[in-house]
PDB file of C-alpha atoms in Angstrom:
ATOM      1  CA  ALA A  29    -103.979   9.670  63.776  1.00  0.00           C
ATOM      2  CA  GLN A  30    -101.258   7.798  61.959  1.00  0.00           C
ATOM      3  CA  ARG A  31     -98.185   9.668  60.760  1.00  0.00           C
ATOM      4  CA  VAL A  32     -97.430   9.037  57.071  1.00  0.00           C
ATOM      5  CA  ILE A  33     -93.963   9.369  55.579  1.00  0.00           C
ATOM      6  CA  VAL A  34     -93.643   9.762  51.806  1.00  0.00           C
ATOM      7  CA  ALA A  35     -90.406   8.109  50.640  1.00  0.00           C
ATOM      8  CA  ASP A  36     -89.697   9.391  47.140  1.00  0.00           C
ATOM      9  CA  LYS A  37     -87.639   6.816  45.227  1.00  0.00           C
ATOM     10  CA  PRO A  38     -87.616   8.094  41.651  1.00  0.00           C
ATOM     11  CA  GLY A  39     -85.830   6.686  38.628  1.00  0.00           C
ATOM     12  CA  ALA A  40     -85.825   3.754  36.210  1.00  0.00           C
ATOM     13  CA  GLY A  41     -89.550   3.961  35.518  1.00  0.00           C
ATOM     14  CA  GLY A  42     -90.531   3.200  39.103  1.00  0.00           C
ATOM     15  CA  THR A  43     -88.434   0.032  39.276  1.00  0.00           C
ATOM     16  CA  ILE A  44     -86.400   1.395  42.201  1.00  0.00           C
ATOM     17  CA  ALA A  45     -89.427   2.090  44.400  1.00  0.00           C
ATOM     18  CA  ALA A  46     -91.396  -1.048  43.501  1.00  0.00           C
ATOM     19  CA  PRO A  47     -89.009  -3.728  44.859  1.00  0.00           C
ATOM     20  CA  PHE A  48     -88.645  -1.706  48.070  1.00  0.00           C
ATOM     21  CA  VAL A  49     -92.384  -2.192  48.649  1.00  0.00           C
ATOM     22  CA  ALA A  50     -92.535  -5.732  47.238  1.00  0.00           C
ATOM     23  CA  LYS A  51     -89.982  -6.864  49.836  1.00  0.00           C
ATOM     24  CA  ALA A  52     -91.453  -4.854  52.736  1.00  0.00           C
ATOM     25  CA  PRO A  53     -93.402  -6.557  55.558  1.00  0.00           C
ATOM     26  CA  ALA A  54     -96.999  -7.259  54.468  1.00  0.00           C
ATOM     27  CA  ASP A  55     -98.502  -5.347  57.378  1.00  0.00           C
ATOM     28  CA  GLY A  56    -100.103  -2.395  55.584  1.00  0.00           C
ATOM     29  CA  HIS A  57     -97.465   0.082  56.724  1.00  0.00           C
ATOM     30  CA  THR A  58     -95.672   0.283  53.358  1.00  0.00           C
ATOM     31  CA  ILE A  59     -97.637   1.103  50.210  1.00  0.00           C
ATOM     32  CA  LEU A  60     -96.731   1.827  46.594  1.00  0.00           C
ATOM     33  CA  PHE A  61     -98.340   4.610  44.587  1.00  0.00           C
ATOM     34  CA  VAL A  62     -98.149   3.585  40.932  1.00  0.00           C
ATOM     35  CA  THR A  63     -98.869   5.186  37.591  1.00  0.00           C
ATOM     36  CA  ALA A  64     -99.930   3.454  34.387  1.00  0.00           C
ATOM     37  CA  GLY A  65     -96.244   3.182  33.503  1.00  0.00           C
ATOM     38  CA  HIS A  66     -95.967   0.363  36.089  1.00  0.00           C
ATOM     39  CA  ALA A  67     -97.763  -1.867  33.579  1.00  0.00           C
ATOM     40  CA  GLY A  68     -94.936  -1.571  31.052  1.00  0.00           C
ATOM     41  CA  THR A  69     -92.016  -2.296  33.355  1.00  0.00           C
ATOM     42  CA  LYS A  70     -92.026  -6.089  32.935  1.00  0.00           C
ATOM     43  CA  ALA A  71     -91.492  -5.766  29.175  1.00  0.00           C
ATOM     44  CA  LEU A  72     -89.028  -2.888  29.449  1.00  0.00           C
ATOM     45  CA  TYR A  73     -86.871  -4.385  32.201  1.00  0.00           C
ATOM     46  CA  PRO A  74     -86.649  -8.169  31.617  1.00  0.00           C
ATOM     47  CA  LYS A  75     -84.350  -8.681  34.638  1.00  0.00           C
ATOM     48  CA  LEU A  76     -86.655  -7.153  37.245  1.00  0.00           C
ATOM     49  CA  PRO A  77     -86.184  -8.725  40.691  1.00  0.00           C
ATOM     50  CA  TYR A  78     -89.965  -8.760  41.168  1.00  0.00           C
ATOM     51  CA  ASP A  79     -93.163  -9.237  39.175  1.00  0.00           C
ATOM     52  CA  PRO A  80     -95.169  -6.001  38.802  1.00  0.00           C
ATOM     53  CA  VAL A  81     -98.467  -7.901  39.073  1.00  0.00           C
ATOM     54  CA  SER A  82     -98.082 -11.073  41.127  1.00  0.00           C
ATOM     55  CA  ASP A  83     -95.738  -9.673  43.789  1.00  0.00           C
ATOM     56  CA  PHE A  84     -98.296  -7.131  44.984  1.00  0.00           C
ATOM     57  CA  THR A  85    -101.743  -6.979  46.525  1.00  0.00           C
ATOM     58  CA  PRO A  86    -103.863  -4.401  44.674  1.00  0.00           C
ATOM     59  CA  LEU A  87    -105.478  -1.951  47.077  1.00  0.00           C
ATOM     60  CA  MET A  88    -107.446   0.324  44.762  1.00  0.00           C
ATOM     61  CA  GLY A  89    -107.460   2.602  41.744  1.00  0.00           C
ATOM     62  CA  ILE A  90    -107.235   6.280  42.663  1.00  0.00           C
ATOM     63  CA  SER A  91    -107.735   8.406  39.563  1.00  0.00           C
ATOM     64  CA  GLN A  92    -107.182   8.691  35.847  1.00  0.00           C
ATOM     65  CA  SER A  93    -106.067  11.595  33.714  1.00  0.00           C
ATOM     66  CA  PRO A  94    -106.902  12.074  30.021  1.00  0.00           C
ATOM     67  CA  ILE A  95    -104.114  11.804  27.461  1.00  0.00           C
ATOM     68  CA  VAL A  96    -104.309  14.740  25.063  1.00  0.00           C
ATOM     69  CA  ILE A  97    -102.890  15.025  21.550  1.00  0.00           C
ATOM     70  CA  ALA A  98    -102.019  18.671  21.003  1.00  0.00           C
ATOM     71  CA  VAL A  99    -100.408  20.927  18.404  1.00  0.00           C
ATOM     72  CA  LYS A 100     -99.114  24.482  18.522  1.00  0.00           C
ATOM     73  CA  ALA A 101    -101.900  27.088  18.451  1.00  0.00           C
ATOM     74  CA  ASP A 102    -100.924  28.330  14.972  1.00  0.00           C
ATOM     75  CA  SER A 103    -100.492  24.830  13.549  1.00  0.00           C
ATOM     76  CA  PRO A 104    -102.183  24.214  10.198  1.00  0.00           C
ATOM     77  CA  TYR A 105    -103.767  21.072  11.677  1.00  0.00           C
ATOM     78  CA  ARG A 106    -107.191  22.006  13.031  1.00  0.00           C
ATOM     79  CA  THR A 107    -108.499  18.483  13.637  1.00  0.00           C
ATOM     80  CA  MET A 108    -107.174  15.005  14.289  1.00  0.00           C
ATOM     81  CA  ALA A 109    -108.226  14.036  10.771  1.00  0.00           C
ATOM     82  CA  ASP A 110    -106.100  16.918   9.404  1.00  0.00           C
ATOM     83  CA  PHE A 111    -103.078  15.666  11.288  1.00  0.00           C
ATOM     84  CA  VAL A 112    -103.524  12.047  10.196  1.00  0.00           C
ATOM     85  CA  SER A 113    -103.978  13.103   6.554  1.00  0.00           C
ATOM     86  CA  ALA A 114    -100.781  15.165   6.709  1.00  0.00           C
ATOM     87  CA  ALA A 115     -98.866  12.268   8.264  1.00  0.00           C
ATOM     88  CA  ARG A 116    -100.042   9.939   5.492  1.00  0.00           C
ATOM     89  CA  ALA A 117     -99.113  12.461   2.802  1.00  0.00           C
ATOM     90  CA  GLN A 118     -95.630  12.993   4.279  1.00  0.00           C
ATOM     91  CA  PRO A 119     -94.303   9.706   5.735  1.00  0.00           C
ATOM     92  CA  GLY A 120     -91.512  10.315   8.225  1.00  0.00           C
ATOM     93  CA  LYS A 121     -91.769  14.112   8.004  1.00  0.00           C
ATOM     94  CA  LEU A 122     -93.897  14.860  11.081  1.00  0.00           C
ATOM     95  CA  ASN A 123     -92.593  14.351  14.590  1.00  0.00           C
ATOM     96  CA  CYS A 124     -94.245  14.048  17.965  1.00  0.00           C
ATOM     97  CA  ALA A 125     -93.243  13.818  21.602  1.00  0.00           C
ATOM     98  CA  GLY A 126     -94.905  11.430  24.012  1.00  0.00           C
ATOM     99  CA  GLY A 127     -94.868  13.394  27.241  1.00  0.00           C
ATOM    100  CA  GLY A 128     -91.771  12.232  29.078  1.00  0.00           C
ATOM    101  CA  GLY A 129     -90.706  10.117  26.127  1.00  0.00           C
ATOM    102  CA  GLY A 130     -89.562   6.510  26.310  1.00  0.00           C
ATOM    103  CA  ALA A 131     -92.299   4.097  27.284  1.00  0.00           C
ATOM    104  CA  THR A 132     -94.563   6.257  29.407  1.00  0.00           C
ATOM    105  CA  VAL A 133     -98.238   5.517  28.825  1.00  0.00           C
ATOM    106  CA  THR A 134     -98.601   8.841  26.987  1.00  0.00           C
ATOM    107  CA  ASN A 135     -95.914   7.650  24.590  1.00  0.00           C
ATOM    108  CA  LEU A 136     -97.254   4.099  24.356  1.00  0.00           C
ATOM    109  CA  ALA A 137    -100.785   5.257  23.590  1.00  0.00           C
ATOM    110  CA  PHE A 138     -99.481   7.378  20.711  1.00  0.00           C
ATOM    111  CA  GLU A 139     -97.353   4.475  19.475  1.00  0.00           C
ATOM    112  CA  GLN A 140    -100.494   2.326  19.455  1.00  0.00           C
ATOM    113  CA  LEU A 141    -102.311   5.010  17.476  1.00  0.00           C
ATOM    114  CA  LYS A 142     -99.470   5.119  14.949  1.00  0.00           C
ATOM    115  CA  ALA A 143     -99.365   1.339  14.655  1.00  0.00           C
ATOM    116  CA  ASP A 144    -103.128   0.919  14.253  1.00  0.00           C
ATOM    117  CA  LEU A 145    -103.354   3.700  11.653  1.00  0.00           C
ATOM    118  CA  LYS A 146    -100.049   2.677  10.019  1.00  0.00           C
ATOM    119  CA  LEU A 147     -98.592   6.168  10.376  1.00  0.00           C
ATOM    120  CA  ASP A 148     -94.898   6.995   9.991  1.00  0.00           C
ATOM    121  CA  ILE A 149     -94.385   9.756  12.587  1.00  0.00           C
ATOM    122  CA  VAL A 150     -91.002  10.248  14.239  1.00  0.00           C
ATOM    123  CA  ALA A 151     -91.013   9.850  18.056  1.00  0.00           C
ATOM    124  CA  VAL A 152     -88.929  12.509  19.798  1.00  0.00           C
ATOM    125  CA  PRO A 153     -87.920  11.699  23.400  1.00  0.00           C
ATOM    126  CA  TYR A 154     -87.789  14.367  26.116  1.00  0.00           C
ATOM    127  CA  LYS A 155     -86.822  14.158  29.766  1.00  0.00           C
ATOM    128  CA  GLY A 156     -90.279  14.973  31.041  1.00  0.00           C
ATOM    129  CA  SER A 157     -93.435  16.795  30.028  1.00  0.00           C
ATOM    130  CA  ALA A 158     -92.150  20.332  30.623  1.00  0.00           C
ATOM    131  CA  PRO A 159     -89.416  20.235  27.954  1.00  0.00           C
ATOM    132  CA  ALA A 160     -91.782  18.473  25.547  1.00  0.00           C
ATOM    133  CA  VAL A 161     -94.416  21.206  25.921  1.00  0.00           C
ATOM    134  CA  THR A 162     -91.727  23.882  25.569  1.00  0.00           C
ATOM    135  CA  ALA A 163     -90.545  22.232  22.347  1.00  0.00           C
ATOM    136  CA  LEU A 164     -94.111  22.118  21.040  1.00  0.00           C
ATOM    137  CA  ILE A 165     -94.673  25.827  21.690  1.00  0.00           C
ATOM    138  CA  GLY A 166     -91.280  26.586  20.154  1.00  0.00           C
ATOM    139  CA  GLY A 167     -92.177  24.783  16.946  1.00  0.00           C
ATOM    140  CA  GLU A 168     -89.484  22.102  17.335  1.00  0.00           C
ATOM    141  CA  ILE A 169     -92.050  19.301  17.115  1.00  0.00           C
ATOM    142  CA  ASP A 170     -95.393  18.968  15.363  1.00  0.00           C
ATOM    143  CA  CYS A 171     -97.411  17.456  18.222  1.00  0.00           C
ATOM    144  CA  ASP A 172     -97.292  16.203  21.770  1.00  0.00           C
ATOM    145  CA  SER A 173     -99.167  13.295  23.338  1.00  0.00           C
ATOM    146  CA  ASP A 174     -99.295  14.144  27.017  1.00  0.00           C
ATOM    147  CA  ASN A 175    -101.242  14.191  30.263  1.00  0.00           C
ATOM    148  CA  ALA A 176    -103.993  16.793  30.304  1.00  0.00           C
ATOM    149  CA  SER A 177    -102.449  18.329  33.432  1.00  0.00           C
ATOM    150  CA  ALA A 178     -99.256  19.137  31.506  1.00  0.00           C
ATOM    151  CA  LEU A 179    -101.077  20.734  28.574  1.00  0.00           C
ATOM    152  CA  LEU A 180    -104.102  22.456  30.115  1.00  0.00           C
ATOM    153  CA  PRO A 181    -102.260  25.639  31.179  1.00  0.00           C
ATOM    154  CA  MET A 182    -100.955  26.137  27.637  1.00  0.00           C
ATOM    155  CA  ILE A 183    -104.343  25.269  26.124  1.00  0.00           C
ATOM    156  CA  GLY A 184    -105.933  27.870  28.405  1.00  0.00           C
ATOM    157  CA  ALA A 185    -103.296  30.425  27.381  1.00  0.00           C
ATOM    158  CA  LYS A 186    -104.101  29.641  23.719  1.00  0.00           C
ATOM    159  CA  LYS A 187    -100.508  28.656  22.988  1.00  0.00           C
ATOM    160  CA  VAL A 188    -101.501  25.068  22.288  1.00  0.00           C
ATOM    161  CA  ARG A 189    -104.546  23.513  20.595  1.00  0.00           C
ATOM    162  CA  ALA A 190    -105.942  20.137  21.679  1.00  0.00           C
ATOM    163  CA  LEU A 191    -106.892  17.947  18.709  1.00  0.00           C
ATOM    164  CA  ALA A 192    -108.251  14.941  20.618  1.00  0.00           C
ATOM    165  CA  VAL A 193    -108.239  13.006  23.871  1.00  0.00           C
ATOM    166  CA  MET A 194    -107.443   9.303  23.975  1.00  0.00           C
ATOM    167  CA  SER A 195    -109.886   8.422  26.745  1.00  0.00           C
ATOM    168  CA  LYS A 196    -113.002   6.355  26.129  1.00  0.00           C
ATOM    169  CA  SER A 197    -115.208   9.402  26.594  1.00  0.00           C
ATOM    170  CA  ARG A 198    -114.606  13.148  26.443  1.00  0.00           C
ATOM    171  CA  ALA A 199    -112.711  14.747  29.318  1.00  0.00           C
ATOM    172  CA  GLY A 200    -114.593  16.881  31.817  1.00  0.00           C
ATOM    173  CA  SER A 201    -111.814  19.467  31.628  1.00  0.00           C
ATOM    174  CA  LEU A 202    -111.980  19.590  27.799  1.00  0.00           C
ATOM    175  CA  PRO A 203    -115.631  18.881  26.913  1.00  0.00           C
ATOM    176  CA  ASP A 204    -115.374  20.369  23.421  1.00  0.00           C
ATOM    177  CA  VAL A 205    -112.393  18.240  22.412  1.00  0.00           C
ATOM    178  CA  PRO A 206    -113.402  14.988  20.659  1.00  0.00           C
ATOM    179  CA  THR A 207    -111.971  11.571  21.439  1.00  0.00           C
ATOM    180  CA  VAL A 208    -109.623   9.751  19.088  1.00  0.00           C
ATOM    181  CA  ALA A 209    -112.314   7.074  18.832  1.00  0.00           C
ATOM    182  CA  GLU A 210    -114.826   9.656  17.577  1.00  0.00           C
ATOM    183  CA  THR A 211    -112.466  10.975  14.943  1.00  0.00           C
ATOM    184  CA  VAL A 212    -109.850   8.662  13.441  1.00  0.00           C
ATOM    185  CA  LEU A 213    -109.688   5.342  15.328  1.00  0.00           C
ATOM    186  CA  PRO A 214    -112.914   3.752  16.636  1.00  0.00           C
ATOM    187  CA  GLY A 215    -112.343   1.653  19.741  1.00  0.00           C
ATOM    188  CA  MET A 216    -109.177   3.460  20.821  1.00  0.00           C
ATOM    189  CA  ALA A 217    -109.089   4.127  24.567  1.00  0.00           C
ATOM    190  CA  ALA A 218    -106.166   4.849  26.857  1.00  0.00           C
ATOM    191  CA  SER A 219    -105.637   6.942  29.958  1.00  0.00           C
ATOM    192  CA  ALA A 220    -102.962   7.733  32.514  1.00  0.00           C
ATOM    193  CA  TRP A 221    -104.245   5.988  35.625  1.00  0.00           C
ATOM    194  CA  PHE A 222    -102.979   5.981  39.195  1.00  0.00           C
ATOM    195  CA  GLY A 223    -103.422   3.445  41.958  1.00  0.00           C
ATOM    196  CA  ILE A 224    -102.064   1.859  45.124  1.00  0.00           C
ATOM    197  CA  LEU A 225    -100.401  -1.518  45.637  1.00  0.00           C
ATOM    198  CA  LEU A 226     -99.413  -3.328  48.826  1.00  0.00           C
ATOM    199  CA  PRO A 227     -96.879  -6.111  49.386  1.00  0.00           C
ATOM    200  CA  LYS A 228     -98.123  -9.564  48.392  1.00  0.00           C
ATOM    201  CA  GLY A 229     -99.815 -11.397  51.244  1.00  0.00           C
ATOM    202  CA  THR A 230    -101.140  -8.353  53.097  1.00  0.00           C
ATOM    203  CA  PRO A 231    -104.018  -9.656  55.302  1.00  0.00           C
ATOM    204  CA  ALA A 232    -107.527  -9.017  53.985  1.00  0.00           C
ATOM    205  CA  ALA A 233    -108.552  -7.136  57.145  1.00  0.00           C
ATOM    206  CA  VAL A 234    -105.641  -4.719  56.700  1.00  0.00           C
ATOM    207  CA  VAL A 235    -106.439  -4.283  52.998  1.00  0.00           C
ATOM    208  CA  ASP A 236    -110.093  -3.544  53.731  1.00  0.00           C
ATOM    209  CA  ALA A 237    -109.277  -1.052  56.483  1.00  0.00           C
ATOM    210  CA  LEU A 238    -106.777   0.838  54.333  1.00  0.00           C
ATOM    211  CA  ARG A 239    -109.109   0.915  51.344  1.00  0.00           C
ATOM    212  CA  GLY A 240    -111.891   2.336  53.480  1.00  0.00           C
ATOM    213  CA  GLN A 241    -109.634   5.132  54.687  1.00  0.00           C
ATOM    214  CA  PHE A 242    -108.450   6.003  51.173  1.00  0.00           C
ATOM    215  CA  MET A 243    -111.991   5.912  49.788  1.00  0.00           C
ATOM    216  CA  ALA A 244    -113.126   8.302  52.527  1.00  0.00           C
ATOM    217  CA  ALA A 245    -110.225  10.654  51.738  1.00  0.00           C
ATOM    218  CA  LEU A 246    -111.100  10.655  48.026  1.00  0.00           C
ATOM    219  CA  LYS A 247    -114.584  11.898  48.875  1.00  0.00           C
ATOM    220  CA  THR A 248    -113.399  14.920  50.867  1.00  0.00           C
ATOM    221  CA  PRO A 249    -113.797  18.314  49.154  1.00  0.00           C
ATOM    222  CA  GLN A 250    -110.077  19.083  49.504  1.00  0.00           C
ATOM    223  CA  VAL A 251    -108.969  15.943  47.650  1.00  0.00           C
ATOM    224  CA  ALA A 252    -111.712  16.233  45.032  1.00  0.00           C
ATOM    225  CA  GLU A 253    -110.667  19.830  44.336  1.00  0.00           C
ATOM    226  CA  ARG A 254    -107.008  18.841  44.081  1.00  0.00           C
ATOM    227  CA  LEU A 255    -107.849  16.115  41.549  1.00  0.00           C
ATOM    228  CA  ARG A 256    -109.882  18.567  39.473  1.00  0.00           C
ATOM    229  CA  ALA A 257    -106.982  21.035  39.536  1.00  0.00           C
ATOM    230  CA  ILE A 258    -104.736  18.507  37.809  1.00  0.00           C
ATOM    231  CA  SER A 259    -107.514  17.336  35.455  1.00  0.00           C
ATOM    232  CA  ALA A 260    -107.757  13.958  37.144  1.00  0.00           C
ATOM    233  CA  GLU A 261    -111.026  12.092  37.543  1.00  0.00           C
ATOM    234  CA  PRO A 262    -111.701   9.688  40.443  1.00  0.00           C
ATOM    235  CA  LEU A 263    -111.300   6.036  39.501  1.00  0.00           C
ATOM    236  CA  GLU A 264    -112.426   4.513  42.811  1.00  0.00           C
ATOM    237  CA  MET A 265    -111.719   0.910  41.781  1.00  0.00           C
ATOM    238  CA  ASP A 266    -111.651  -1.695  44.524  1.00  0.00           C
ATOM    239  CA  GLY A 267    -108.768  -4.156  44.830  1.00  0.00           C
ATOM    240  CA  PRO A 268    -110.003  -6.917  42.492  1.00  0.00           C
ATOM    241  CA  ALA A 269    -111.040  -4.431  39.787  1.00  0.00           C
ATOM    242  CA  PHE A 270    -107.728  -2.589  40.019  1.00  0.00           C
ATOM    243  CA  GLY A 271    -105.885  -5.909  39.902  1.00  0.00           C
ATOM    244  CA  GLN A 272    -107.727  -6.795  36.691  1.00  0.00           C
ATOM    245  CA  LEU A 273    -106.876  -3.396  35.209  1.00  0.00           C
ATOM    246  CA  LEU A 274    -103.207  -3.812  36.105  1.00  0.00           C
ATOM    247  CA  ALA A 275    -103.061  -7.301  34.595  1.00  0.00           C
ATOM    248  CA  SER A 276    -104.828  -6.281  31.371  1.00  0.00           C
ATOM    249  CA  GLU A 277    -102.727  -3.129  30.956  1.00  0.00           C
ATOM    250  CA  THR A 278     -99.536  -5.123  31.600  1.00  0.00           C
ATOM    251  CA  ALA A 279    -100.505  -7.515  28.801  1.00  0.00           C
ATOM    252  CA  ARG A 280    -101.558  -4.661  26.501  1.00  0.00           C
ATOM    253  CA  TRP A 281     -98.536  -2.396  26.872  1.00  0.00           C
ATOM    254  CA  GLY A 282     -96.099  -5.263  27.297  1.00  0.00           C
ATOM    255  CA  GLY A 283     -97.278  -6.692  23.983  1.00  0.00           C
ATOM    256  CA  LEU A 284     -96.872  -3.329  22.262  1.00  0.00           C
ATOM    257  CA  ILE A 285     -93.398  -2.771  23.753  1.00  0.00           C
ATOM    258  CA  GLY A 286     -92.304  -6.201  22.504  1.00  0.00           C
ATOM    259  CA  LYS A 287     -93.874  -5.708  19.063  1.00  0.00           C
ATOM    260  CA  LEU A 288     -92.215  -2.328  18.532  1.00  0.00           C
ATOM    261  CA  GLY A 289     -88.923  -3.284  20.189  1.00  0.00           C
ATOM    262  CA  LEU A 290     -89.058  -0.343  22.599  1.00  0.00           C
ATOM    263  CA  LYS A 291     -86.246  -0.065  25.153  1.00  0.00           C
ATOM    264  CA  ALA A 292     -85.992   1.631  28.535  1.00  0.00           C
ATOM    265  CA  GLU A 293     -84.203   4.978  28.291  1.00  0.00           C
TER     266      GLU A 293
END
């Protein structure tokens, strides 16, 4: 058995942890757990001392979590179409949080929705999902675009109503909630994904061995149950597929960040 040490290096959108791994020996002993926000760092932080795509070897995709657009339970907006109609009728009057605010993927996905539908909705930043959900329940904001895991407890308690999910298909944890693509924006698809990167140049044999171990762990009942508890669905992408996802998401969100002039908070 190999002892594993989790070194938590939070802050600056993951750009403190990432160079630590990028510069580590490429021997498979140092790995980087990344969220979808990793794809936006190149556009947000132009002076990064590393490249978020080319300076890493993709190991695999782990899971993805639906992004939910939710309103307060007693909100007058019963459907996504209701909300969009209200936003069009009152430009600049409605406001919405994007999970942790800034350029998290939950925020970026909502910004893409606004841009594609040409909606004028004020973005309200919060230091994390918890204060954003609290503000939603308190009536300080009109909606929240957030990870399903952050909203599900309040949806279950009937304090919050889910209008739509941004994923390509309906979420297993919210089967009765339609997708944005079904309702107001055909073709829209975004999710909060998670994966693992290794330092660039990690030998193929090491990559294959590590991936096999992680894949086996993902299939254990304990891990599967833990993923379900946080409304995450297995992604199980191999290295090349995850590398393609990372590259395409970096281009997608980087382009949106540049177009909208978003800045790191």
